[in-house]
């Protein structure tokens, strides 16, 4: 966690296989999933909760893995 321009930034990343380029624009859409038993509400719900608190959530692919950043006003 860090602060920048009166914003609190929480960064979460992993070193897994990452998110395929073809679907990266769909990951925040309601009910979009790549899992056979998934519901597709996890990232959508997370984004909605964060935005309800005047923050935002973004995704960035890494060379290996993914990074999600959550930004809140301090």
XYZ file of C-alpha atoms in Angstrom:
74
model
C 0.000 0.000 0.000
C 1.214 3.523 -0.769
C -0.121 7.035 -1.105
C 0.131 9.328 -4.113
C -1.536 12.712 -4.672
C -3.869 12.203 -1.692
C -4.857 8.756 -2.938
C -4.347 5.456 -1.170
C -3.255 2.738 -3.579
C -3.496 -0.953 -2.795
C -1.731 -3.145 -5.316
C -2.347 -6.889 -5.603
C -0.367 -8.991 -8.039
C 0.492 -12.568 -8.810
C 2.950 -14.425 -11.004
C 0.500 -16.876 -12.581
C -0.358 -17.303 -16.240
C -2.122 -13.949 -16.383
C -5.236 -12.943 -18.268
C -5.381 -13.605 -21.994
C -5.209 -10.508 -24.212
C -8.430 -11.501 -25.970
C -10.507 -11.279 -22.787
C -8.844 -8.469 -20.812
C -11.524 -5.974 -21.899
C -14.255 -8.291 -20.614
C -13.045 -9.143 -17.104
C -15.168 -6.490 -15.363
C -18.365 -7.313 -17.287
C -21.172 -8.866 -15.222
C -21.451 -12.642 -15.603
C -18.322 -12.958 -17.754
C -16.322 -16.000 -16.693
C -13.787 -18.415 -18.104
C -14.512 -21.061 -15.457
C -16.955 -23.864 -16.130
C -18.566 -23.422 -12.709
C -17.949 -19.670 -12.298
C -20.664 -17.055 -11.962
C -18.723 -14.066 -13.288
C -19.623 -11.723 -10.437
C -16.341 -11.536 -8.487
C -14.544 -8.701 -10.260
C -17.799 -6.951 -11.168
C -18.920 -6.935 -7.536
C -15.476 -5.865 -6.308
C -15.387 -2.979 -8.770
C -18.910 -1.875 -7.798
C -18.079 -1.868 -4.075
C -14.873 0.093 -4.654
C -16.656 2.635 -6.873
C -19.425 3.026 -4.260
C -16.657 4.226 -1.928
C -15.410 6.761 -4.497
C -12.496 4.595 -5.602
C -11.594 2.704 -8.702
C -10.089 -0.610 -9.693
C -7.831 -1.218 -12.633
C -5.989 -4.143 -14.174
C -2.547 -4.281 -15.723
C -0.964 -7.338 -17.304
C 2.560 -8.145 -16.190
C 5.234 -10.017 -18.083
C 4.300 -12.972 -15.864
C 1.004 -12.602 -14.005
C -1.397 -9.769 -13.312
C -1.667 -6.634 -11.202
C -4.853 -5.078 -9.877
C -4.712 -1.656 -8.253
C -7.380 -0.256 -5.987
C -7.359 3.540 -5.625
C -9.158 5.437 -2.863
C -9.257 9.139 -2.005
C -7.397 9.721 1.249
